[in-house]
Coordinates of C-alpha atoms and ligand atoms in Angstrom, one line a residue:
Chain A
M974 CA 41.7 11.0 111.3
R975 CA 44.2 13.6 112.2
N976 CA 47.3 15.9 111.6
F977 CA 45.4 17.7 108.9
N978 CA 47.4 20.5 106.5
E979 CA 45.7 23.0 104.1
T980 CA 45.5 20.5 101.5
T981 CA 44.0 17.6 103.5
I982 CA 41.1 18.8 105.8
T983 CA 39.4 19.3 102.6
D984 CA 39.1 16.2 102.2
A985 CA 38.6 15.7 106.1
V986 CA 35.7 17.9 105.9
L987 CA 34.2 16.0 103.2
E988 CA 34.8 12.9 104.5
R989 CA 32.7 13.4 108.4
I990 CA 29.6 14.6 106.2
K991 CA 29.8 11.2 103.9
D992 CA 26.2 10.0 106.4
A993 CA 24.7 13.1 106.8
T994 CA 20.9 12.1 107.0
D995 CA 20.0 13.2 103.5
P996 CA 21.6 13.4 100.0
R997 CA 20.5 16.5 99.9
I998 CA 22.3 17.6 102.7
K999 CA 25.5 15.8 101.9
E1000 CA 25.6 17.7 98.3
V1001 CA 24.7 20.8 99.9
S1002 CA 27.3 20.9 102.8
E1003 CA 29.9 18.9 99.8
A1004 CA 29.6 22.0 97.5
L1005 CA 30.2 24.9 100.5
V1006 CA 33.0 22.5 102.1
R1007 CA 34.7 23.0 98.6
H1008 CA 33.6 26.1 97.8
L1009 CA 34.5 27.9 101.7
H1010 CA 37.6 25.8 101.1
A1011 CA 39.3 27.1 98.4
F1012 CA 37.7 30.6 98.8
V1013 CA 39.6 30.5 101.6
R1014 CA 43.1 28.5 99.7
E1015 CA 43.2 31.5 97.3
I1016 CA 42.6 34.6 100.5
R1017 CA 45.0 32.9 102.6
P1018 CA 43.6 34.8 105.1
T1019 CA 45.7 36.5 108.4
Q1020 CA 44.3 35.4 111.1
K1021 CA 43.1 39.5 112.1
E1022 CA 42.1 39.2 108.8
W1023 CA 39.7 35.2 109.7
E1024 CA 39.0 37.4 112.9
Y1025 CA 37.1 40.4 111.1
G1026 CA 35.7 37.5 108.5
I1027 CA 33.3 36.4 112.4
D1028 CA 33.1 39.8 113.5
F1029 CA 31.0 40.8 109.9
L1030 CA 29.1 37.6 109.8
T1031 CA 28.1 38.9 114.0
R1032 CA 27.5 41.9 113.5
T1033 CA 24.9 40.9 110.7
G1034 CA 22.9 39.1 112.3
H1035 CA 22.5 41.7 115.3
M1036 CA 21.4 44.3 112.9
C1037 CA 18.5 41.3 111.4
D1038 CA 15.3 42.6 113.2
D1039 CA 11.5 41.7 112.3
K1040 CA 12.1 45.3 110.8
R1041 CA 15.9 44.8 108.2
Q1042 CA 17.7 41.1 107.2
E1043 CA 20.9 42.0 106.5
F1044 CA 21.5 39.3 105.3
I1045 CA 18.9 39.9 102.2
L1046 CA 20.9 43.0 101.4
L1047 CA 24.1 41.4 101.3
S1048 CA 22.6 38.3 99.5
D1049 CA 21.0 41.7 97.2
T1050 CA 24.5 43.0 96.9
L1051 CA 26.6 40.7 96.1
G1052 CA 24.4 40.0 93.1
V1053 CA 23.6 36.2 95.0
S1054 CA 19.2 37.0 94.7
M1055 CA 19.9 37.4 91.2
L1056 CA 21.8 34.5 90.7
V1057 CA 20.2 32.3 93.0
D1058 CA 16.5 34.2 91.5
A1059 CA 17.9 33.5 87.2
I1060 CA 18.1 29.8 88.9
N1061 CA 15.0 29.4 89.4
H1062 CA 13.4 31.4 87.2
P1063 CA 14.1 30.3 83.4
V1064 CA 11.0 32.7 81.3
P1065 CA 9.6 31.5 78.2
E1066 CA 7.9 33.5 75.3
G1067 CA 5.6 35.9 76.7
A1068 CA 6.1 35.3 80.1
T1069 CA 7.2 37.8 81.9
E1070 CA 10.6 38.2 84.1
T1071 CA 11.3 38.8 87.7
T1072 CA 13.6 39.8 89.6
V1073 CA 14.0 39.8 93.7
L1074 CA 11.9 40.0 96.1
G1075 CA 13.5 42.8 98.1
P1076 CA 13.2 43.8 101.8
F1077 CA 10.0 45.7 101.6
F1078 CA 7.5 43.4 100.9
V1079 CA 4.2 42.7 103.9
Q1080 CA 2.3 39.9 103.5
A1081 CA -1.3 40.8 103.7
A1082 CA -1.7 44.0 102.4
P1083 CA -4.7 45.7 102.8
E1084 CA -7.1 44.8 99.5
K1085 CA -8.6 47.2 97.3
D1086 CA -11.2 47.5 94.2
S1087 CA -9.9 48.2 91.4
G1088 CA -9.1 52.4 90.8
A1089 CA -8.4 53.0 94.4
D1090 CA -5.8 55.5 95.4
I1091 CA -2.9 53.7 97.3
S1092 CA -1.5 56.9 98.9
G1093 CA -3.2 57.5 101.6
P1094 CA -1.4 60.2 103.1
M1095 CA 1.6 60.9 101.3
E1096 CA 2.4 63.7 99.0
G1097 CA 3.4 63.7 95.5
D1098 CA 3.1 63.9 92.0
P1099 CA -0.7 62.1 90.6
M1100 CA 0.6 58.2 89.1
L1101 CA -2.0 56.2 87.0
V1102 CA -1.2 52.2 87.0
T1103 CA -2.8 49.9 84.9
G1104 CA -2.4 46.4 83.9
S1105 CA -3.7 43.6 82.9
V1106 CA -2.7 39.4 83.2
S1107 CA -2.4 37.2 81.2
T1108 CA -1.2 33.5 79.9
V1109 CA 2.0 33.6 77.9
D1110 CA -0.2 32.9 74.4
G1111 CA -2.2 36.4 75.9
Q1112 CA -5.5 34.6 77.8
P1113 CA -6.8 37.2 80.3
L1114 CA -6.6 35.8 83.4
A1115 CA -9.1 36.8 85.9
G1116 CA -8.9 37.0 89.3
A1117 CA -5.6 36.2 89.3
I1118 CA -3.8 38.3 92.9
V1119 CA -1.9 41.1 91.9
D1120 CA 0.2 43.2 95.1
V1121 CA 1.5 46.4 94.7
W1122 CA 4.1 47.6 96.8
H1123 CA 6.5 50.8 96.2
S1124 CA 8.9 54.1 97.7
D1125 CA 7.4 57.4 98.4
D1126 CA 9.1 60.9 96.4
D1127 CA 11.3 60.1 98.7
G1128 CA 12.6 56.9 97.9
Y1129 CA 11.4 55.9 101.6
Y1130 CA 8.9 53.1 101.9
D1131 CA 6.0 52.9 104.3
V1132 CA 6.7 50.6 106.5
Q1133 CA 9.9 53.6 107.1
Q1134 CA 7.6 55.0 108.5
L1135 CA 5.1 53.8 110.3
D1136 CA 5.0 55.4 113.3
D1137 CA 5.2 59.6 111.5
I1138 CA 1.7 58.4 108.9
G1139 CA 0.8 56.0 111.3
D1140 CA -0.6 52.9 108.4
L1141 CA 0.2 51.1 105.1
A1142 CA 0.6 53.7 102.2
M1143 CA 1.8 52.5 98.6
R1144 CA 0.9 49.6 98.9
A1145 CA -2.0 47.3 98.4
R1146 CA -3.7 43.8 97.0
F1147 CA -5.8 43.9 93.5
H1148 CA -8.1 41.7 92.0
T1149 CA -7.9 40.7 88.5
D1150 CA -10.8 41.9 86.5
A1151 CA -12.6 39.4 84.1
N1152 CA -10.6 40.5 81.5
G1153 CA -7.8 40.1 83.8
R1154 CA -6.7 43.7 83.8
F1155 CA -7.2 46.1 87.1
H1156 CA -5.7 49.1 88.0
F1157 CA -4.9 51.9 91.2
W1158 CA -4.0 55.6 92.2
S1159 CA -0.6 56.7 93.2
I1160 CA 2.1 59.0 93.6
K1161 CA 5.6 58.1 91.5
P1162 CA 8.4 56.3 93.0
A1163 CA 11.7 57.8 94.4
A1164 CA 15.0 56.1 93.4
Y1165 CA 16.6 55.4 96.7
P1166 CA 19.4 54.3 98.4
I1167 CA 18.8 50.5 100.5
P1168 CA 19.5 50.4 104.4
H1169 CA 23.6 51.3 104.5
D1170 CA 24.3 51.8 108.1
G1171 CA 25.1 48.5 108.4
P1172 CA 27.8 46.1 107.6
V1173 CA 26.3 45.8 104.3
G1174 CA 26.5 50.0 104.1
E1175 CA 29.8 49.4 104.7
M1176 CA 31.3 46.3 102.7
L1177 CA 29.6 49.0 100.0
E1178 CA 31.9 51.0 100.5
V1179 CA 34.3 49.7 101.1
Q1180 CA 34.5 48.3 98.1
G1181 CA 34.1 51.5 95.7
R1182 CA 29.7 51.6 95.3
H1183 CA 27.0 53.7 95.8
P1184 CA 23.6 52.1 97.7
W1185 CA 21.0 53.0 95.2
R1186 CA 18.0 51.7 93.5
P1187 CA 16.7 53.0 90.4
A1188 CA 12.9 53.7 91.0
H1189 CA 10.6 51.0 90.9
V1190 CA 6.9 49.5 91.2
H1191 CA 6.4 46.2 92.6
F1192 CA 4.2 43.4 91.9
M1193 CA 3.4 39.8 93.5
I1194 CA 1.6 38.4 90.8
S1195 CA -0.6 34.9 91.3
A1196 CA -3.7 32.4 89.7
P1197 CA -4.7 29.0 90.2
G1198 CA -1.1 26.5 88.2
F1199 CA 0.8 29.6 87.6
E1200 CA 4.3 30.2 89.0
Q1201 CA 3.9 33.6 91.1
L1202 CA 5.6 36.1 89.7
V1203 CA 7.6 38.1 91.3
T1204 CA 9.0 41.3 90.2
H1205 CA 9.2 45.4 89.4
V1206 CA 9.1 47.7 87.0
F1207 CA 11.5 50.1 86.6
V1208 CA 11.1 54.0 85.7
A1209 CA 12.9 54.4 82.3
G1210 CA 15.7 57.1 82.1
D1211 CA 16.7 56.7 86.0
K1212 CA 20.0 57.5 86.2
Y1213 CA 20.8 54.2 88.7
L1214 CA 19.3 51.7 85.9
D1215 CA 22.9 50.5 85.0
S1216 CA 23.8 50.5 88.7
D1217 CA 21.2 48.8 90.5
V1218 CA 23.1 48.0 93.7
V1219 CA 21.6 44.5 93.6
F1220 CA 21.8 44.3 89.8
G1221 CA 17.8 43.6 89.4
V1222 CA 17.2 45.9 86.4
K1223 CA 15.8 43.9 82.6
D1224 CA 15.1 46.2 79.9
S1225 CA 11.4 44.4 79.5
L1226 CA 10.6 45.8 82.3
I1227 CA 11.7 49.4 81.8
R1228 CA 8.1 51.6 81.3
E1229 CA 7.5 54.8 80.7
F1230 CA 6.1 56.8 83.1
T1231 CA 4.5 59.1 80.8
G1232 CA 3.4 62.4 82.3
H1233 CA 0.2 63.6 81.5
P1234 CA -1.9 67.3 81.9
A1235 CA -4.2 67.9 84.5
G1236 CA -7.5 66.4 83.0
R1237 CA -9.6 63.4 82.3
A1238 CA -7.4 60.3 82.9
P1239 CA -7.7 57.1 81.0
D1240 CA -10.5 55.6 84.0
G1241 CA -12.4 58.9 83.7
R1242 CA -11.6 59.9 86.4
M1243 CA -10.3 64.7 87.3
V1244 CA -7.6 64.9 87.9
E1245 CA -6.4 68.1 89.1
R1246 CA -2.2 68.3 89.1
D1247 CA -0.5 66.7 86.3
Y1248 CA -0.4 62.9 86.0
F1249 CA 2.1 60.0 84.9
H1250 CA 1.1 57.3 83.5
L1251 CA 1.7 53.5 83.5
N1252 CA 1.1 50.3 82.4
Y1253 CA 1.9 47.0 81.9
D1254 CA 0.6 43.8 81.0
F1255 CA 1.7 41.0 82.7
G1256 CA 2.5 37.0 81.1
L1257 CA 2.6 34.0 83.7
K1258 CA 3.7 30.6 83.2
Q1259 CA 1.8 27.7 84.1
V1260 CA 3.5 25.4 86.6
A1261 CA 5.3 23.2 85.3
S1262 CA 3.0 19.6 86.8
S1263 CA 0.0 22.0 85.2
A1264 CA 2.2 22.8 81.9
R1265 CA 2.5 19.0 81.8
A1266 CA -0.6 18.3 82.3
A1267 CA -1.2 20.5 79.5
Chain B
M887 CA 24.8 47.4 82.7
R888 CA 20.9 45.1 83.1
N889 CA 19.3 42.0 81.8
F890 CA 22.5 39.7 83.9
N891 CA 21.0 36.0 83.3
E892 CA 22.7 33.2 85.8
T893 CA 26.1 33.3 83.8
T894 CA 26.4 37.2 82.8
I895 CA 26.5 38.1 87.2
T896 CA 29.3 37.2 87.3
D897 CA 31.0 38.9 86.1
A898 CA 28.8 42.1 87.1
V899 CA 29.2 41.9 89.8
L900 CA 33.1 41.6 89.6
E901 CA 32.8 44.9 87.0
R902 CA 30.9 46.8 89.6
I903 CA 33.7 45.9 92.6
K904 CA 36.7 46.9 90.1
D905 CA 37.1 50.9 92.0
A906 CA 37.4 48.3 95.3
T907 CA 38.9 51.7 98.0
D908 CA 42.7 48.7 98.6
P909 CA 43.9 46.3 97.2
R910 CA 43.0 43.8 99.2
I911 CA 39.5 44.5 100.0
K912 CA 39.1 43.8 96.1
E913 CA 40.7 40.5 96.4
V914 CA 38.5 39.1 98.7
S915 CA 35.8 40.7 97.5
E916 CA 36.2 39.3 94.1
A917 CA 36.9 35.7 94.8
L918 CA 34.2 35.7 97.8
V919 CA 31.9 37.1 94.7
R920 CA 33.3 33.5 92.3
H921 CA 33.7 31.0 95.0
L922 CA 30.1 32.0 96.1
H923 CA 28.3 32.1 92.3
A924 CA 30.2 29.4 92.1
F925 CA 28.9 27.4 94.9
V926 CA 25.6 28.7 93.9
R927 CA 25.2 27.5 90.5
E928 CA 26.1 23.7 92.1
I929 CA 24.3 23.2 94.0
R930 CA 21.6 25.4 92.0
P931 CA 19.3 26.5 95.6
T932 CA 15.3 26.6 95.4
Q933 CA 14.2 29.6 96.5
K934 CA 13.1 27.9 100.3
E935 CA 16.0 26.9 99.7
W936 CA 17.4 30.4 99.9
E937 CA 15.3 31.3 102.8
Y938 CA 16.5 29.0 104.8
G939 CA 20.1 29.5 104.4
I940 CA 19.3 33.3 105.6
D941 CA 18.0 31.8 108.8
F942 CA 20.5 29.9 109.4
L943 CA 23.5 32.3 109.1
T944 CA 20.5 35.2 111.0
R945 CA 20.0 32.6 113.8
T946 CA 23.8 31.8 113.7
G947 CA 24.1 35.5 114.4
H948 CA 21.8 35.8 117.1
M949 CA 22.8 33.3 118.8
C950 CA 26.6 35.7 118.9
D951 CA 27.0 37.5 122.6
D952 CA 29.3 37.8 125.2
K953 CA 29.3 33.8 126.2
R954 CA 28.7 32.4 122.5
Q955 CA 30.8 32.8 119.2
E956 CA 28.6 31.1 116.7
F957 CA 30.5 31.7 113.0
I958 CA 33.7 30.7 115.4
L959 CA 32.0 27.8 116.2
L960 CA 30.8 27.0 112.5
S961 CA 34.1 28.2 111.0
D962 CA 35.6 25.1 113.3
T963 CA 33.5 22.6 112.3
L964 CA 33.2 23.4 108.7
G965 CA 37.4 23.1 109.1
V966 CA 38.1 26.3 108.9
S967 CA 39.9 27.5 111.6
M968 CA 42.5 25.2 111.2
L969 CA 42.5 26.2 107.5
V970 CA 43.1 29.3 108.4
D971 CA 45.9 27.6 111.2
A972 CA 47.5 26.0 108.6
I973 CA 48.4 28.3 105.9
N974 CA 49.2 30.8 109.1
H975 CA 51.7 28.8 111.1
P976 CA 53.6 26.5 108.7
V977 CA 56.0 24.1 111.9
P978 CA 59.8 24.6 111.3
E979 CA 61.5 21.5 112.7
G980 CA 62.1 22.5 115.9
A981 CA 58.6 24.5 116.8
T982 CA 55.7 23.1 118.3
E983 CA 52.5 22.5 116.2
T984 CA 49.7 24.7 116.4
T985 CA 45.4 24.1 116.3
V986 CA 42.6 26.1 116.7
L987 CA 42.8 29.0 119.8
G988 CA 39.1 27.4 120.8
P989 CA 36.1 30.2 122.2
F990 CA 37.0 29.6 126.1
F991 CA 40.0 31.9 126.0
V992 CA 40.1 34.3 128.5
Q993 CA 42.3 37.6 128.1
A994 CA 43.8 38.5 131.9
A995 CA 43.5 34.5 133.2
P996 CA 45.7 35.1 136.6
E997 CA 48.8 35.0 137.3
K998 CA 49.7 32.6 139.0
D999 CA 53.8 30.6 140.7
S1000 CA 55.3 27.7 138.9
G1001 CA 53.4 25.3 141.1
A1002 CA 50.5 26.5 142.1
D1003 CA 46.7 24.8 142.4
I1004 CA 45.2 26.0 140.2
S1005 CA 41.5 23.7 140.5
G1006 CA 40.0 25.9 142.6
P1007 CA 37.0 24.7 144.0
M1008 CA 36.9 22.2 141.2
E1009 CA 36.6 18.5 142.4
G1010 CA 38.7 15.3 140.2
D1011 CA 41.7 12.9 139.6
P1012 CA 44.6 15.0 139.9
M1013 CA 47.1 16.3 137.6
L1014 CA 50.6 17.5 137.8
V1015 CA 51.8 19.8 134.1
T1016 CA 54.7 19.9 134.0
G1017 CA 57.3 21.5 130.4
S1018 CA 59.4 23.9 128.8
V1019 CA 59.4 26.0 126.9
S1020 CA 62.7 26.6 125.1
T1021 CA 63.7 28.2 121.0
V1022 CA 64.0 24.9 117.7
D1023 CA 67.7 25.1 118.7
G1024 CA 65.9 24.0 122.6
Q1025 CA 67.7 27.0 124.3
P1026 CA 65.5 27.7 127.1
L1027 CA 63.2 30.7 127.3
A1028 CA 63.3 32.2 130.5
G1029 CA 59.5 34.4 131.2
A1030 CA 57.7 33.5 128.5
I1031 CA 54.5 34.0 129.3
V1032 CA 52.7 30.2 129.7
D1033 CA 48.4 30.4 129.8
V1034 CA 46.7 27.6 130.5
W1035 CA 43.7 27.1 130.0
H1036 CA 41.4 23.3 130.4
S1037 CA 37.8 21.2 131.3
D1038 CA 36.8 19.4 133.8
D1039 CA 36.0 16.2 134.8
D1040 CA 32.4 16.8 133.0
G1041 CA 33.9 18.7 130.7
Y1042 CA 33.7 21.9 131.0
Y1043 CA 35.0 25.1 131.2
D1044 CA 35.1 27.6 134.2
V1045 CA 33.3 30.4 132.4
Q1046 CA 30.7 27.4 131.8
Q1047 CA 29.5 27.2 135.2
L1048 CA 29.9 31.3 136.6
D1049 CA 27.3 32.0 138.1
D1050 CA 27.6 28.0 140.7
I1051 CA 32.1 27.9 141.4
G1052 CA 31.9 32.2 141.5
D1053 CA 35.7 33.0 139.7
L1054 CA 37.6 31.9 137.2
A1055 CA 39.1 28.3 138.0
M1056 CA 41.1 25.4 135.5
R1057 CA 42.9 29.0 134.2
A1058 CA 45.7 31.0 134.5
R1059 CA 48.8 32.7 133.9
F1060 CA 52.0 31.7 134.2
H1061 CA 56.2 32.5 133.3
T1062 CA 58.9 30.0 132.5
D1063 CA 62.1 30.7 134.7
A1064 CA 65.6 30.7 134.2
N1065 CA 65.2 27.3 133.0
G1066 CA 62.0 28.0 131.3
R1067 CA 61.2 25.8 132.5
F1068 CA 57.2 25.6 134.7
H1069 CA 54.3 23.3 136.5
F1070 CA 51.4 23.6 138.2
W1071 CA 48.9 21.5 140.0
S1072 CA 45.1 21.1 137.9
I1073 CA 41.8 18.1 138.3
K1074 CA 42.4 16.1 134.2
P1075 CA 39.8 17.1 131.6
A1076 CA 36.9 15.2 129.9
A1077 CA 36.3 14.8 126.5
Y1078 CA 33.2 17.4 126.4
P1079 CA 31.3 18.0 123.0
I1080 CA 30.5 22.1 121.9
P1081 CA 27.8 23.9 122.4
H1082 CA 25.4 22.1 119.8
D1083 CA 21.9 23.7 120.8
G1084 CA 22.5 26.1 118.0
P1085 CA 22.3 26.1 114.2
V1086 CA 25.5 24.2 114.6
G1087 CA 24.6 21.5 116.4
E1088 CA 21.2 21.9 114.2
M1089 CA 24.1 21.3 111.0
L1090 CA 26.3 18.6 112.5
E1091 CA 23.0 16.7 112.9
V1092 CA 21.5 17.1 110.1
Q1093 CA 25.1 16.5 108.8
G1094 CA 25.3 13.3 110.8
R1095 CA 28.6 13.7 112.9
H1096 CA 28.5 13.8 116.1
P1097 CA 29.5 17.2 118.4
W1098 CA 32.7 15.9 121.0
R1099 CA 36.2 17.1 121.1
P1100 CA 38.5 14.5 123.1
A1101 CA 39.9 15.7 126.1
H1102 CA 43.4 18.3 125.8
V1103 CA 44.6 21.1 128.1
H1104 CA 45.1 24.3 126.0
F1105 CA 48.6 26.7 126.1
M1106 CA 49.2 30.0 125.1
I1107 CA 53.0 30.4 124.8
S1108 CA 54.4 34.2 124.4
A1109 CA 58.2 35.0 123.8
P1110 CA 59.0 38.8 122.4
G1111 CA 61.0 38.1 119.6
F1112 CA 58.4 34.7 119.2
E1113 CA 55.1 33.4 118.0
Q1114 CA 52.8 33.2 120.4
L1115 CA 51.8 29.7 119.9
V1116 CA 48.7 28.4 120.5
T1117 CA 47.8 24.7 120.8
H1118 CA 46.3 22.1 123.5
V1119 CA 48.1 18.8 124.4
F1120 CA 46.1 16.0 123.9
V1121 CA 45.6 12.6 126.5
A1122 CA 46.2 9.3 124.7
G1123 CA 43.6 7.1 124.4
D1124 CA 41.0 9.7 124.0
K1125 CA 38.7 8.0 121.9
Y1126 CA 37.4 10.7 119.6
L1127 CA 40.8 11.4 118.8
D1128 CA 40.0 10.4 115.4
S1129 CA 36.7 12.4 114.9
D1130 CA 37.3 16.0 117.0
V1131 CA 34.6 17.3 116.1
V1132 CA 36.5 20.9 114.6
F1133 CA 39.6 19.0 113.3
G1134 CA 41.8 20.0 116.0
V1135 CA 44.5 17.4 116.3
K1136 CA 47.4 16.2 115.4
D1137 CA 49.8 12.8 116.8
S1138 CA 52.7 15.7 118.0
L1139 CA 50.4 17.2 120.8
I1140 CA 48.6 14.0 121.9
R1141 CA 50.6 12.7 125.1
E1142 CA 50.5 10.0 127.6
F1143 CA 48.9 11.7 131.6
T1144 CA 50.6 8.9 133.0
G1145 CA 48.9 7.6 136.2
H1146 CA 51.1 7.0 139.3
P1147 CA 50.0 6.3 143.2
A1148 CA 49.5 9.0 146.0
G1149 CA 52.2 10.3 147.9
R1150 CA 55.9 11.9 146.5
A1151 CA 55.4 14.1 143.1
P1152 CA 58.1 14.6 140.6
D1153 CA 57.6 18.2 142.4
G1154 CA 57.9 17.8 145.6
R1155 CA 55.0 18.0 147.1
M1156 CA 52.6 15.3 148.9
V1157 CA 49.6 13.9 147.1
E1158 CA 47.0 11.8 149.0
R1159 CA 45.4 10.2 146.5
D1160 CA 47.2 7.6 142.5
Y1161 CA 47.3 11.2 140.2
F1162 CA 48.3 11.8 136.4
H1163 CA 51.8 13.8 135.1
L1164 CA 51.7 15.3 131.8
N1165 CA 55.0 16.6 131.0
Y1166 CA 54.8 19.3 127.9
D1167 CA 58.1 20.3 125.9
F1168 CA 56.9 23.2 123.6
G1169 CA 59.0 24.8 121.2
L1170 CA 58.6 28.4 119.8
K1171 CA 59.4 29.7 115.8
Q1172 CA 61.3 32.9 115.9
V1173 CA 58.9 35.7 114.4
A1174 CA 60.5 36.3 110.7
S1175 CA 61.7 39.4 110.7
S1176 CA 63.8 39.0 113.9
A1177 CA 64.6 35.7 111.8
R1178 CA 65.6 37.6 109.5
A1179 CA 67.3 40.2 111.3
A1180 CA 69.8 36.9 112.9
Ligands
CU1342 CU1 34.8 27.8 95.0
FE1343 FE1 11.2 48.3 96.6
FE1344 FE1 38.6 23.1 124.5

């Protein structure tokens, strides 16, 4: 195999990978080569543009460390993360819709009892979050694990300001009670721009795009026999709901964070300032195998 | 724009980049989104496979430093570099065909006079290289700059063993004489595997591919008013000519490195060992603008 030109090179590469060690690797490699070559043939890059592409990918890789994942930001901002999410999470009637995980999830957040205030040292408008977890038929799920995390009222997560605040805050892990319910206090989050001081920010800028996400609270909910739910609840009325830089907004995930005057809150706590209340009732989908067994 | 599913997400991203700052950026971004999404829709990656992809790209980026360009290796081994080369270098009658630059080119190699021995401290079978540079009509080009570089007889370049050999070797820059000719001595290069201890090596392995390139000498030739020529001359009979890992071989670039007994060589030098002789006559293409002016 020699003498490849603009049209024969693709078959040459496909021929070379025909003995891949695994059918799935072969399938993915073949599709990658076909689409990558089709992309290159369509745009007909100059040598300089190809060099820019190599440099962009290299800088994206160099931007990644244990606190920053620039390739996930690239996947998110190109709509790939939401596409992969859609492919993997068809949502039956009664199940909560999914959205991106985002880069600020932390394994093993502190476990808290229902009712805890997780705002730590952060100041802002108090927010009461109440919710329930149930099956798609509305059967409450007791003991479900509910991970929550959100930004402060400037749009920053705890992990972005650990040097200042010293410890994780605005994130915790709860367990649902016998009625499938949980609740907690924190501060109301704000909209925020994704980190845009790297190659992805450079891409957004030349593409004429802003880097903002509408305000939201992240939830990751697990229960044995059910598919893990990764989602957000968005604050109704946020000005970025229609232009989320990562394409994550779904109507079913938007809720009013309703304002209440200072006084006794629904959970019995006396609140000395006006506060907001968010309620969301989550529906979990059974895992495919246990659905078949049922 | 909200509520994107597997099919609507692509249009949503395209809509978002419609105000790109530059028509070329818009064109490239749109093509990237369409082909990337088509690739993802075709392979339907699991969340785990998507994570593998993110991790593969991240490790590829982390492997890049001032001595190693893993993304170029990825481009080379997926046939993208040769595709970009084919797009940018249509070859008129009489012009030498092009091939990949490869990762071992060094800016500002030592300038040498024609006839120099550039093997430095390296040992191996002596090799005499003679050649000429002319226009596609056969007019000799005097004063053309001829950069050459090649591996040793174990397949390693000087830059891969600088700690041991102390200085550049087996590379130099020559100028053609009044007849457009140049010649030099060195040692005969061997086939070599591209660096395969990183993510690209991992990819080649699971794709069932070897990492070898057939033995070759690199040439980069420039003359005012002519397109820079980046090419190799391959050693006839090499067992990897039909399976070059970067798809770079063209029949017109293969030459016998003919064996000769010790004695007086064509350039008048007395050689005490058997040696090899390579001759290649290069043809340069005028740059488009100067062709129009002619
Ligand atoms: Cu495609
Ligand atoms: Fe977030
Ligand atoms: Fe080489």
